[in-house]
Amino acid sequence: MKTVKNHFGVFAAVVLAVMMFVSIATAEEKSAVGLDGSTTVGPIGDAFAEVFMKSHNCSITVKKTGSGDGVAALIDGRCDIAMSSRFLKPEEFKKAVEKGIYPVAHTVAMDGVCIIVHPSNPVKELTGQQVCDIYMGKITNWKDLGGPDMPIVAISRDTSSGTYEVFHEKVLKKQNMAAGVEYVNANPQAYARVKTTPGAIGYVGLGFLDDNVKSLKIDGIMPTKQTIADGTYLVSRPLFLFTNGYPKLGSVIHAFCIFYLTEEGQSIIEAKGFVPMTNY
Amino acid sequence: MKLQEAVAPGIRMAKYSAQIAGKSKKAAAGFTRPLLLTPSEDMLGFLSGHLGRAALFLITATSVVAVFLIFYFVIRESAPFFFNKSFPAAMARIKEFFTDSGWYPAATEPRYGGLALIVGSLYVTLGSLILAVPLGLFAAIFLSDIAPFNLRQICKPVIEILAAIPSVAYGFFAVMVFAPWLQKSLGFSTGTNALNASVILAIMALPTIISVSEDAMSAIGRETREASYALGATRAETMVKVVIPAAHSGILAAVILGMMRAMGETMVVWMASGNAGRIPSPWWDLSQSIRTMTATIAGDMGETPKNSEHYYALFTVGLTLLLFTFSLNLVSEYLLGKVMKTSRGGK
Amino acid sequence: MRTQIRQSLDKMFTAFAGSVVLLIAGVLLVVLVPMFRKGLSAVFFTETVEFRKLQMDLHDRGDERTLKQELERVAAARKPIYDILLAFSRGLDMEPRVKEVKNIYQQYGEYLNYRNTPKEQYTECRKQAKEIRDTILDALESMDKQVVLANLDKALAQKGNPTFKDTPVQHFFTVAEQYRKTAQTVDLTKRSEYLAGLRDVTAAIRQLFGPLPGEDEPPLPMDQYGATRMDMARKALHTLLWDEQWIADGPGKPLVKKIIARKTQFTGTELEPLFDRVEKNFNALLLPRHRFYWQYFIDDWVNSHYFGGIGPEILGTLLLTVLSMLFAVPFGVVSAAYLVEYASDNIWIKIIRICINTLAGVPSIVYGLFGLAFFVITISAIGKPCILAASLTLSILVLPVIIRASEEAIRAVPQTYREASLALGAGKFRTLVKVILPAAGPGILTGIILSLSRAAGETAPILFTGVVAMGPIPNFGTPAEWVRNPASIFGGLFQPTRALSYGSYDIAVGDRISMLVPHQQFGMVMTLILLILVLNVTAIVIRSRLSKKLRGH
């Protein structure tokens, strides 16, 4: 019986066929650019990459694993551009210099971390201190804030996220969160949880606001493009792209890093819900 | 000339027959030679036989090599978590890992308290076993004793398909279909909680429990059952009082294998358990979110720089998980060994 | 206990056991059916003319002439709607007027410069013009009709001023007069409400039909086309016709959702007939048709899965699993053959068996950790997460499965085969290769197929060793390159790839955009499940045929 031999032959043929198909489908010389990092800046990176792959002949890989790993990947040389929703920490900077990497920051957009609740929640504004108390577990029911008698479900980004870092620094003043806070891995998850849970409170970037969640005024200021750009809103931050040294003029990386200054780049940034660096 | 002309056909004939003889010579050689090997052939056969065996043994031993490599690397990457300073510091670290329930690796003063994670894993595993073991036992009883042959042939594929569905698909179901349903109809404040994860893990552990228990119960043999029927017992009494106790080691092995499956599962708990690093505050409250060891590793690893403390801590969590499942594996193997002995007619 | 009680207990027991099995079958259906139902709508759905336009633009599919005719028909049907919308918004929009007024002021400044006016006169004229400008701006911004008319009258009082004769300031007065006319007819208090409602209506129209005529092309592909599927179009229609508002129910209680027809918000204005028009002519505006989008399995996605298919993910999964089989099958089959045929019952063999069982019990995430530590970091030839590292990790994962299945298959070969072969003079190795392995072939094949399905469904081992959510299709080079540099054929192995399993996770919890297209989410999971089910059913069929053959013997 030749069944086994035949089957192995079939296998080898399948593998070869697959590789042939793939090579025919993608047979071009391309330069490769790797992006890695924040899930907040991720949508901008995705959109820029899609536009770029069409106009320049290059292949761009975008991984969204969190600001921390993006910077670490840049330091290890595993990516060309790190997307980060926070600036480098001193240890990261030291490590980079040790390894001979000189990180250069390009600010592509501004973002605000908006506190969101379910639209059925009558609470319209909170103070920074109240939000801090909620996340530290001191306030546990909405009725203490003027809302309905519902337990507060506090939702946070996980600890290696840049959004978490900004929130942690500016709202919680670097104190630890309570044990009962639920952690989600990405902005869209936080948005989905708040959208479907009437008692939830969470924080997401400005780009994730829409009619299904309600954003609150913090300390009397509503997060809008204007208040974020001039820093009056409590939790506003710039979004960065880090490269190793200033990218060579004319390279794809350089074009990518200055894309946000073009009109097309700005309209993409606005379409994604962030605040462009100019002309707000 | 005439001589050559006369001889030429003969020579042609001779060449032709020599050709034929040459062709069959090789074939005939096997028959004409005596059935004895020359010393060189014998040596060649001996060497190639034994070398071949050794080569095959080495290939088979790759699984041993793989296991050793796995243990070595996981231990190697988790050692720096403990042994970076002095011995008392290392002991303090271990104590913190097993008793402190705050997992804050990225804070300014990191705390690596793994208790919440370990408790979370045990919580969902126990929850899933509470659901899966009774159901699995009854299903195994049905398949081994009650169902007629044709029905069994239909049920076995159903159970195999249940086992084959990937964990991502179960996680997807848990997050997109089950969690909203839990929130809407049972009024929980959050649909991604320990209950969600336990139910889905129970579904995933069921096929393992059913198949291993069924094997154990079939291994008992007909005599025991027939003896019980001969004494006037009903089928229910036979199953409950005779077969299950006789197969207890196999059933225990099945439970342990199910437990291993539930404990080692990553995607389902990552998506469906809420990832809140805390011990539920009334301990029986399943509607709260918890975090397991596997979800911590999967969630944190992508964002951790290599060779940082957080990285070593995650490997330590992996090591804990590995040791748990390895010891459970050994126990289940011992029990299954007992089952095999009974099926071969031992005990 | 009385016999009847025992017998009824027995019957209850049997019934309960049977119902448990039914429950399990029911659970299987509950898990699979929703995913298939929603996933199939990614492939079989009702499309609109926008979808055909998208396919033509991206992939050149479809008949160009018919598409052009359809687009013209649709444009004609949509024109009245756009006209209503534009007319209403022009009447209401203050921004162009404000800009115009500011422009006029600047023009006046330039006019004065051009005329070389002396400095004091320049400052004086500009000051007066500024006053007029500010009065008009106040009028434009105010909601109170009295205030508006008062301000406009104040500005128009300056009309006769000789300083401003034949200067750009005359434009101020034209604007003021025009606005005076509008202010007397339009109800200004409702202006902000109208504006907010108009914004939502325009957004809904854009979602339905794409960008308005005359607008710039939006940068993101998802905004460049209207609703491509009828179910999304119906959702957009719902947003157009109905408004959701959260109304207070009482102090200390959560807000209650109220749904109001938008038509009632715009009664008496020019916008009212728009809603009925859109609702009645819905089909003519979109030209729906049924479609079997089988290219879903080949196309790449566009704009974070908003459009397009899952081709690269399927390719990635195929590459990963086939490669892992290439590594695992030789080792697995040979090990199984050795364990059955050659192994004696000594301590080494016991250790090997324990290790195989241990491998089977290691959690998949620990495989991922090991793959990261060993294949990615320690083996510097690989050095980064890529297909090679991921398939090596997967191959160790499936090794125990292959060994177990092959062992069973080889053991199941009747002893008579071996004896007959040995009797004919074949050695042990030759027997193994030429008689036993072919006889165990179907069983081994079953094991290979089952481990294929297992490898295809695993996510945790490949998370850190080689999978990405967005990335290029692995590039294996062209045949021309292969001739030049044979090693480049393996270049593609050192790149990361997408996969169905990780993609399903990422799309379920990832982008906000993916939430808008649930059919894509379910489609990807459905494809994965379908692939695995097909493999498993094949394995079951082979195994049942095999068992029939063996029983027949």
PDB file of C-alpha atoms in Angstrom, chain B residues 26-228:
ATOM      1  CA  LYS B  26      21.677 -11.085 -10.514  1.00  0.00           C
ATOM      2  CA  ALA B  27      18.282 -12.554  -9.914  1.00  0.00           C
ATOM      3  CA  ALA B  28      19.670 -16.004  -9.956  1.00  0.00           C
ATOM      4  CA  ALA B  29      22.529 -15.051  -7.706  1.00  0.00           C
ATOM      5  CA  GLY B  30      20.174 -14.996  -4.753  1.00  0.00           C
ATOM      6  CA  PHE B  31      19.135 -18.505  -5.498  1.00  0.00           C
ATOM      7  CA  THR B  32      22.384 -20.015  -6.468  1.00  0.00           C
ATOM      8  CA  ARG B  33      24.392 -18.640  -3.544  1.00  0.00           C
ATOM      9  CA  PRO B  34      24.196 -20.536  -0.249  1.00  0.00           C
ATOM     10  CA  LEU B  35      22.133 -18.833   2.488  1.00  0.00           C
ATOM     11  CA  LEU B  36      25.153 -17.774   4.485  1.00  0.00           C
ATOM     12  CA  LEU B  37      26.392 -14.219   4.915  1.00  0.00           C
ATOM     13  CA  THR B  38      29.962 -13.327   4.318  1.00  0.00           C
ATOM     14  CA  PRO B  39      31.721 -11.969   7.393  1.00  0.00           C
ATOM     15  CA  SER B  40      31.729  -8.420   5.990  1.00  0.00           C
ATOM     16  CA  GLU B  41      28.046  -8.581   5.233  1.00  0.00           C
ATOM     17  CA  ASP B  42      27.414  -9.920   8.677  1.00  0.00           C
ATOM     18  CA  MET B  43      29.418  -7.126  10.295  1.00  0.00           C
ATOM     19  CA  LEU B  44      27.653  -4.554   8.123  1.00  0.00           C
ATOM     20  CA  GLY B  45      24.293  -5.920   9.106  1.00  0.00           C
ATOM     21  CA  PHE B  46      25.201  -5.928  12.777  1.00  0.00           C
ATOM     22  CA  LEU B  47      26.552  -2.406  12.732  1.00  0.00           C
ATOM     23  CA  SER B  48      23.750  -0.962  10.689  1.00  0.00           C
ATOM     24  CA  GLY B  49      21.177  -2.689  12.836  1.00  0.00           C
ATOM     25  CA  HIS B  50      22.577  -1.369  16.049  1.00  0.00           C
ATOM     26  CA  LEU B  51      23.481   2.045  14.728  1.00  0.00           C
ATOM     27  CA  GLY B  52      20.028   2.294  13.249  1.00  0.00           C
ATOM     28  CA  ARG B  53      18.539   1.389  16.575  1.00  0.00           C
ATOM     29  CA  ALA B  54      20.664   3.966  18.306  1.00  0.00           C
ATOM     30  CA  ALA B  55      19.665   6.607  15.815  1.00  0.00           C
ATOM     31  CA  LEU B  56      16.006   5.803  16.272  1.00  0.00           C
ATOM     32  CA  PHE B  57      16.477   5.883  20.026  1.00  0.00           C
ATOM     33  CA  LEU B  58      18.014   9.316  19.801  1.00  0.00           C
ATOM     34  CA  ILE B  59      15.141  10.571  17.705  1.00  0.00           C
ATOM     35  CA  THR B  60      12.701   9.172  20.225  1.00  0.00           C
ATOM     36  CA  ALA B  61      14.669  10.786  22.999  1.00  0.00           C
ATOM     37  CA  THR B  62      13.975  14.241  21.564  1.00  0.00           C
ATOM     38  CA  SER B  63      10.839  14.325  23.626  1.00  0.00           C
ATOM     39  CA  VAL B  64      12.939  13.863  26.736  1.00  0.00           C
ATOM     40  CA  VAL B  65      15.271  16.580  25.508  1.00  0.00           C
ATOM     41  CA  ALA B  66      12.288  18.829  24.865  1.00  0.00           C
ATOM     42  CA  VAL B  67      10.920  18.354  28.353  1.00  0.00           C
ATOM     43  CA  PHE B  68      14.275  19.042  29.905  1.00  0.00           C
ATOM     44  CA  LEU B  69      14.734  22.129  27.773  1.00  0.00           C
ATOM     45  CA  ILE B  70      11.337  23.429  28.760  1.00  0.00           C
ATOM     46  CA  PHE B  71      12.054  23.023  32.451  1.00  0.00           C
ATOM     47  CA  TYR B  72      15.567  24.377  32.096  1.00  0.00           C
ATOM     48  CA  PHE B  73      14.562  27.535  30.293  1.00  0.00           C
ATOM     49  CA  VAL B  74      11.596  28.323  32.444  1.00  0.00           C
ATOM     50  CA  ILE B  75      13.677  27.854  35.578  1.00  0.00           C
ATOM     51  CA  ARG B  76      16.575  29.760  34.121  1.00  0.00           C
ATOM     52  CA  GLU B  77      14.493  32.779  33.216  1.00  0.00           C
ATOM     53  CA  SER B  78      12.693  32.843  36.522  1.00  0.00           C
ATOM     54  CA  ALA B  79      15.762  32.381  38.728  1.00  0.00           C
ATOM     55  CA  PRO B  80      16.881  36.021  38.523  1.00  0.00           C
ATOM     56  CA  PHE B  81      13.579  36.973  40.108  1.00  0.00           C
ATOM     57  CA  PHE B  82      14.595  35.343  43.348  1.00  0.00           C
ATOM     58  CA  PHE B  83      18.326  35.213  43.379  1.00  0.00           C
ATOM     59  CA  ASN B  84      19.390  38.694  42.580  1.00  0.00           C
ATOM     60  CA  LYS B  85      20.496  39.732  46.016  1.00  0.00           C
ATOM     61  CA  SER B  86      21.174  37.816  49.173  1.00  0.00           C
ATOM     62  CA  PHE B  87      19.509  34.691  50.464  1.00  0.00           C
ATOM     63  CA  PRO B  88      17.210  36.402  53.007  1.00  0.00           C
ATOM     64  CA  ALA B  89      16.053  38.737  50.265  1.00  0.00           C
ATOM     65  CA  ALA B  90      15.300  35.740  48.094  1.00  0.00           C
ATOM     66  CA  MET B  91      13.238  34.103  50.835  1.00  0.00           C
ATOM     67  CA  ALA B  92      11.381  37.358  51.391  1.00  0.00           C
ATOM     68  CA  ARG B  93      10.651  37.508  47.714  1.00  0.00           C
ATOM     69  CA  ILE B  94       9.266  33.986  47.651  1.00  0.00           C
ATOM     70  CA  LYS B  95       7.144  34.743  50.662  1.00  0.00           C
ATOM     71  CA  GLU B  96       5.805  37.861  49.027  1.00  0.00           C
ATOM     72  CA  PHE B  97       4.987  35.963  45.884  1.00  0.00           C
ATOM     73  CA  PHE B  98       2.925  33.374  47.646  1.00  0.00           C
ATOM     74  CA  THR B  99       1.255  35.444  50.318  1.00  0.00           C
ATOM     75  CA  ASP B 100       0.811  38.966  49.030  1.00  0.00           C
ATOM     76  CA  SER B 101      -2.180  39.562  46.864  1.00  0.00           C
ATOM     77  CA  GLY B 102      -1.119  42.759  45.135  1.00  0.00           C
ATOM     78  CA  TRP B 103       0.290  42.323  41.644  1.00  0.00           C
ATOM     79  CA  TYR B 104       1.669  45.751  40.772  1.00  0.00           C
ATOM     80  CA  PRO B 105       4.728  45.082  38.652  1.00  0.00           C
ATOM     81  CA  ALA B 106       4.823  48.429  36.905  1.00  0.00           C
ATOM     82  CA  ALA B 107       4.370  50.694  39.893  1.00  0.00           C
ATOM     83  CA  THR B 108       7.242  52.825  41.114  1.00  0.00           C
ATOM     84  CA  GLU B 109       7.914  50.329  43.913  1.00  0.00           C
ATOM     85  CA  PRO B 110       6.868  47.100  42.301  1.00  0.00           C
ATOM     86  CA  ARG B 111       5.020  44.502  44.300  1.00  0.00           C
ATOM     87  CA  TYR B 112       4.969  40.967  42.948  1.00  0.00           C
ATOM     88  CA  GLY B 113       2.292  39.359  45.009  1.00  0.00           C
ATOM     89  CA  GLY B 114       1.080  36.279  43.215  1.00  0.00           C
ATOM     90  CA  LEU B 115      -1.517  35.115  45.700  1.00  0.00           C
ATOM     91  CA  ALA B 116      -4.423  36.704  43.857  1.00  0.00           C
ATOM     92  CA  LEU B 117      -3.344  35.068  40.634  1.00  0.00           C
ATOM     93  CA  ILE B 118      -2.912  31.620  42.172  1.00  0.00           C
ATOM     94  CA  VAL B 119      -6.213  31.883  43.968  1.00  0.00           C
ATOM     95  CA  GLY B 120      -7.851  33.062  40.771  1.00  0.00           C
ATOM     96  CA  SER B 121      -6.597  30.045  38.844  1.00  0.00           C
ATOM     97  CA  LEU B 122      -7.701  27.643  41.566  1.00  0.00           C
ATOM     98  CA  TYR B 123     -11.049  29.392  41.786  1.00  0.00           C
ATOM     99  CA  VAL B 124     -12.016  28.984  38.156  1.00  0.00           C
ATOM    100  CA  THR B 125     -10.594  25.470  38.060  1.00  0.00           C
ATOM    101  CA  LEU B 126     -12.623  24.345  41.050  1.00  0.00           C
ATOM    102  CA  GLY B 127     -15.683  26.108  39.719  1.00  0.00           C
ATOM    103  CA  SER B 128     -15.376  24.350  36.405  1.00  0.00           C
ATOM    104  CA  LEU B 129     -14.819  20.970  38.062  1.00  0.00           C
ATOM    105  CA  ILE B 130     -17.926  21.383  40.214  1.00  0.00           C
ATOM    106  CA  LEU B 131     -19.891  21.692  37.001  1.00  0.00           C
ATOM    107  CA  ALA B 132     -17.985  19.279  34.835  1.00  0.00           C
ATOM    108  CA  VAL B 133     -17.388  16.265  37.061  1.00  0.00           C
ATOM    109  CA  PRO B 134     -21.001  15.293  37.755  1.00  0.00           C
ATOM    110  CA  LEU B 135     -22.057  15.987  34.187  1.00  0.00           C
ATOM    111  CA  GLY B 136     -19.045  14.171  32.818  1.00  0.00           C
ATOM    112  CA  LEU B 137     -19.570  11.139  35.024  1.00  0.00           C
ATOM    113  CA  PHE B 138     -23.187  10.800  34.044  1.00  0.00           C
ATOM    114  CA  ALA B 139     -22.346  11.188  30.387  1.00  0.00           C
ATOM    115  CA  ALA B 140     -19.607   8.553  30.693  1.00  0.00           C
ATOM    116  CA  ILE B 141     -22.014   6.194  32.429  1.00  0.00           C
ATOM    117  CA  PHE B 142     -24.502   6.739  29.658  1.00  0.00           C
ATOM    118  CA  LEU B 143     -21.945   6.102  26.954  1.00  0.00           C
ATOM    119  CA  SER B 144     -20.390   3.048  28.487  1.00  0.00           C
ATOM    120  CA  ASP B 145     -23.375   1.215  29.864  1.00  0.00           C
ATOM    121  CA  ILE B 146     -26.678   2.598  28.791  1.00  0.00           C
ATOM    122  CA  ALA B 147     -26.350   3.622  25.183  1.00  0.00           C
ATOM    123  CA  PRO B 148     -26.761   1.087  22.403  1.00  0.00           C
ATOM    124  CA  PHE B 149     -23.898   0.767  19.954  1.00  0.00           C
ATOM    125  CA  ASN B 150     -25.327   3.008  17.255  1.00  0.00           C
ATOM    126  CA  LEU B 151     -26.082   5.809  19.676  1.00  0.00           C
ATOM    127  CA  ARG B 152     -22.573   5.566  21.019  1.00  0.00           C
ATOM    128  CA  GLN B 153     -21.164   5.885  17.518  1.00  0.00           C
ATOM    129  CA  ILE B 154     -23.088   9.120  17.137  1.00  0.00           C
ATOM    130  CA  CYS B 155     -22.238  10.510  20.548  1.00  0.00           C
ATOM    131  CA  LYS B 156     -18.508   9.925  20.369  1.00  0.00           C
ATOM    132  CA  PRO B 157     -17.986  12.272  17.410  1.00  0.00           C
ATOM    133  CA  VAL B 158     -20.117  14.903  19.123  1.00  0.00           C
ATOM    134  CA  ILE B 159     -17.831  14.775  22.132  1.00  0.00           C
ATOM    135  CA  GLU B 160     -14.758  14.807  19.920  1.00  0.00           C
ATOM    136  CA  ILE B 161     -16.001  17.917  18.166  1.00  0.00           C
ATOM    137  CA  LEU B 162     -16.594  19.549  21.509  1.00  0.00           C
ATOM    138  CA  ALA B 163     -12.976  18.804  22.340  1.00  0.00           C
ATOM    139  CA  ALA B 164     -11.692  20.021  19.021  1.00  0.00           C
ATOM    140  CA  ILE B 165     -13.167  23.515  19.068  1.00  0.00           C
ATOM    141  CA  PRO B 166     -10.251  25.848  19.679  1.00  0.00           C
ATOM    142  CA  SER B 167     -10.017  27.815  22.897  1.00  0.00           C
ATOM    143  CA  VAL B 168     -10.124  31.106  21.027  1.00  0.00           C
ATOM    144  CA  ALA B 169     -13.555  30.201  19.715  1.00  0.00           C
ATOM    145  CA  TYR B 170     -14.769  29.419  23.224  1.00  0.00           C
ATOM    146  CA  GLY B 171     -13.296  32.687  24.447  1.00  0.00           C
ATOM    147  CA  PHE B 172     -14.982  34.529  21.609  1.00  0.00           C
ATOM    148  CA  PHE B 173     -18.287  32.934  22.533  1.00  0.00           C
ATOM    149  CA  ALA B 174     -17.731  33.818  26.179  1.00  0.00           C
ATOM    150  CA  VAL B 175     -17.057  37.469  25.486  1.00  0.00           C
ATOM    151  CA  MET B 176     -19.451  38.188  22.638  1.00  0.00           C
ATOM    152  CA  VAL B 177     -22.453  35.996  23.425  1.00  0.00           C
ATOM    153  CA  PHE B 178     -22.314  34.670  26.960  1.00  0.00           C
ATOM    154  CA  ALA B 179     -21.159  37.782  28.814  1.00  0.00           C
ATOM    155  CA  PRO B 180     -23.897  40.078  27.478  1.00  0.00           C
ATOM    156  CA  TRP B 181     -26.469  37.369  28.189  1.00  0.00           C
ATOM    157  CA  LEU B 182     -25.239  37.058  31.772  1.00  0.00           C
ATOM    158  CA  GLN B 183     -25.421  40.792  32.200  1.00  0.00           C
ATOM    159  CA  LYS B 184     -28.871  41.135  30.719  1.00  0.00           C
ATOM    160  CA  SER B 185     -30.726  38.166  32.092  1.00  0.00           C
ATOM    161  CA  LEU B 186     -29.020  37.584  35.407  1.00  0.00           C
ATOM    162  CA  GLY B 187     -28.404  41.218  36.149  1.00  0.00           C
ATOM    163  CA  PHE B 188     -24.764  40.969  37.071  1.00  0.00           C
ATOM    164  CA  SER B 189     -22.840  44.191  37.166  1.00  0.00           C
ATOM    165  CA  THR B 190     -20.301  42.694  34.833  1.00  0.00           C
ATOM    166  CA  GLY B 191     -20.594  39.819  32.430  1.00  0.00           C
ATOM    167  CA  THR B 192     -16.914  38.910  32.370  1.00  0.00           C
ATOM    168  CA  ASN B 193     -16.425  37.273  35.712  1.00  0.00           C
ATOM    169  CA  ALA B 194     -15.447  34.059  37.421  1.00  0.00           C
ATOM    170  CA  LEU B 195     -18.806  32.434  36.643  1.00  0.00           C
ATOM    171  CA  ASN B 196     -18.409  33.024  32.939  1.00  0.00           C
ATOM    172  CA  ALA B 197     -14.917  31.589  32.914  1.00  0.00           C
ATOM    173  CA  SER B 198     -15.922  28.596  35.048  1.00  0.00           C
ATOM    174  CA  VAL B 199     -18.820  27.609  32.827  1.00  0.00           C
ATOM    175  CA  ILE B 200     -16.792  27.806  29.656  1.00  0.00           C
ATOM    176  CA  LEU B 201     -13.880  25.933  31.208  1.00  0.00           C
ATOM    177  CA  ALA B 202     -16.320  23.253  32.338  1.00  0.00           C
ATOM    178  CA  ILE B 203     -17.443  22.824  28.737  1.00  0.00           C
ATOM    179  CA  MET B 204     -13.822  22.498  27.689  1.00  0.00           C
ATOM    180  CA  ALA B 205     -12.911  19.988  30.385  1.00  0.00           C
ATOM    181  CA  LEU B 206     -15.973  17.791  29.775  1.00  0.00           C
ATOM    182  CA  PRO B 207     -14.630  15.795  26.815  1.00  0.00           C
ATOM    183  CA  THR B 208     -11.455  14.865  28.681  1.00  0.00           C
ATOM    184  CA  ILE B 209     -13.372  13.746  31.746  1.00  0.00           C
ATOM    185  CA  ILE B 210     -15.899  11.812  29.704  1.00  0.00           C
ATOM    186  CA  SER B 211     -13.405   9.912  27.588  1.00  0.00           C
ATOM    187  CA  VAL B 212     -11.017   8.960  30.372  1.00  0.00           C
ATOM    188  CA  SER B 213     -13.811   7.930  32.762  1.00  0.00           C
ATOM    189  CA  GLU B 214     -15.412   5.918  30.030  1.00  0.00           C
ATOM    190  CA  ASP B 215     -12.164   4.088  29.363  1.00  0.00           C
ATOM    191  CA  ALA B 216     -11.794   3.412  33.056  1.00  0.00           C
ATOM    192  CA  MET B 217     -15.303   2.061  33.347  1.00  0.00           C
ATOM    193  CA  SER B 218     -14.956  -0.148  30.292  1.00  0.00           C
ATOM    194  CA  ALA B 219     -11.732  -1.535  31.693  1.00  0.00           C
ATOM    195  CA  ILE B 220     -13.639  -3.021  34.616  1.00  0.00           C
ATOM    196  CA  GLY B 221     -14.922  -5.801  32.477  1.00  0.00           C
ATOM    197  CA  ARG B 222     -18.240  -7.525  32.159  1.00  0.00           C
ATOM    198  CA  GLU B 223     -17.797 -10.042  34.945  1.00  0.00           C
ATOM    199  CA  THR B 224     -18.048  -7.513  37.727  1.00  0.00           C
ATOM    200  CA  ARG B 225     -21.195  -6.015  36.261  1.00  0.00           C
ATOM    201  CA  GLU B 226     -22.773  -9.383  35.585  1.00  0.00           C
ATOM    202  CA  ALA B 227     -22.032 -10.516  39.108  1.00  0.00           C
ATOM    203  CA  SER B 228     -23.822  -7.469  40.424  1.00  0.00           C
TER     204      SER B 228
END
